[in-house]
Short mmCIF file of C-alpha atoms in Angstrom, two decimals:
data_model
loop_
_atom_site.label_atom_id
_atom_site.label_comp_id
_atom_site.label_asym_id
_atom_site.label_seq_id
_atom_site.Cartn_x
_atom_site.Cartn_y
_atom_site.Cartn_z
CA UNK A 23 196.10 -124.90 -37.44
CA UNK A 24 193.79 -122.17 -36.66
CA UNK A 25 193.98 -121.14 -40.28
CA UNK A 26 193.43 -124.68 -41.58
CA UNK A 27 190.71 -125.61 -39.20
CA UNK A 28 189.19 -122.66 -37.57
CA UNK A 29 189.60 -124.32 -34.19
CA UNK A 30 192.09 -123.30 -31.36
CA UNK A 31 195.07 -126.15 -31.30
CA UNK A 32 194.72 -128.81 -28.74
CA UNK A 33 197.11 -128.40 -25.57
CA UNK A 34 199.75 -130.86 -26.75
CA UNK A 35 203.36 -130.86 -27.01
CA UNK A 36 203.31 -133.80 -29.78
CA UNK A 37 204.55 -131.79 -32.53
CA UNK A 38 204.03 -134.62 -35.41
CA UNK A 39 200.38 -134.66 -34.00
CA UNK A 40 199.73 -130.79 -34.62
CA UNK A 41 201.45 -130.68 -37.67
CA UNK A 42 199.29 -133.48 -38.94
CA UNK A 43 196.20 -131.42 -37.36
CA UNK A 44 197.41 -128.67 -39.37
CA UNK A 45 197.69 -130.60 -42.52
CA UNK A 46 201.16 -129.06 -43.11
CA UNK A 47 203.25 -130.91 -45.53
CA UNK A 48 206.45 -132.05 -44.37
CA UNK A 49 209.19 -134.15 -45.64
CA UNK A 50 210.09 -137.39 -43.50
CA UNK A 51 213.26 -135.76 -42.36
CA UNK A 52 211.34 -133.04 -40.82
CA UNK A 53 208.73 -135.54 -39.26
CA UNK A 54 211.66 -137.27 -37.62
CA UNK A 55 213.44 -134.26 -36.54
CA UNK A 56 210.02 -133.11 -34.70
CA UNK A 57 210.03 -136.63 -33.29
CA UNK A 58 213.53 -135.96 -31.97
CA UNK A 59 212.81 -132.43 -30.52
CA UNK A 60 209.66 -133.42 -28.53
CA UNK A 61 212.15 -135.70 -26.49
CA UNK A 62 214.05 -132.71 -25.00
CA UNK A 63 210.99 -130.61 -24.10
CA UNK A 64 209.65 -133.46 -21.81
CA UNK A 65 211.76 -132.53 -19.09
CA UNK A 66 209.83 -129.16 -18.40
CA UNK A 67 206.73 -131.03 -18.04
CA UNK A 68 208.33 -133.98 -16.24
CA UNK A 69 211.08 -132.90 -14.00
CA UNK A 70 212.12 -136.68 -13.64
CA UNK A 71 212.80 -137.41 -17.19
CA UNK A 72 216.49 -136.72 -18.06
CA UNK A 73 217.31 -137.53 -21.44
CA UNK A 74 220.89 -137.90 -22.33
CA UNK A 75 222.40 -134.53 -23.27
CA UNK A 76 223.52 -134.94 -26.91
CA UNK A 77 226.97 -133.57 -28.12
CA UNK A 78 227.42 -129.95 -28.91
CA UNK A 79 227.96 -130.85 -32.58
CA UNK A 80 224.44 -132.79 -32.42
CA UNK A 81 222.76 -129.79 -30.63
CA UNK A 82 224.21 -127.44 -33.01
CA UNK A 83 222.95 -129.81 -35.92
CA UNK A 84 219.38 -129.71 -34.37
CA UNK A 85 219.25 -126.04 -34.04
CA UNK A 86 220.20 -125.73 -37.80
CA UNK A 87 217.71 -127.78 -38.95
CA UNK A 88 215.18 -126.65 -36.58
CA UNK A 89 215.46 -122.98 -38.12
CA UNK A 90 215.14 -124.60 -41.61
CA UNK A 91 211.94 -126.43 -40.31
CA UNK A 92 210.74 -123.10 -38.96
CA UNK A 93 211.20 -121.24 -42.13
CA UNK A 94 209.66 -124.38 -44.41
CA UNK A 95 206.54 -123.98 -42.37
CA UNK A 96 206.37 -120.36 -42.37
CA UNK A 97 206.39 -120.08 -45.98
CA UNK A 98 203.40 -122.52 -46.13
CA UNK A 99 201.14 -120.56 -43.91
#
């Protein structure tokens, strides 16, 4: 985002919002993944928030897709 706007990114955990500010093009599936991932980081900020823990297979699928998303975003920067 700094590269695109020249400004320090806002203090936000909203991945879709940051992606939009950075003007990083992503697929609809990648945008949905970012929305899903945000749900699981909220517990660190809001300890009373306890999302249902997905199965190991779903967690593993999220991990694989997240690594693919990171690779894609790094190639665009």
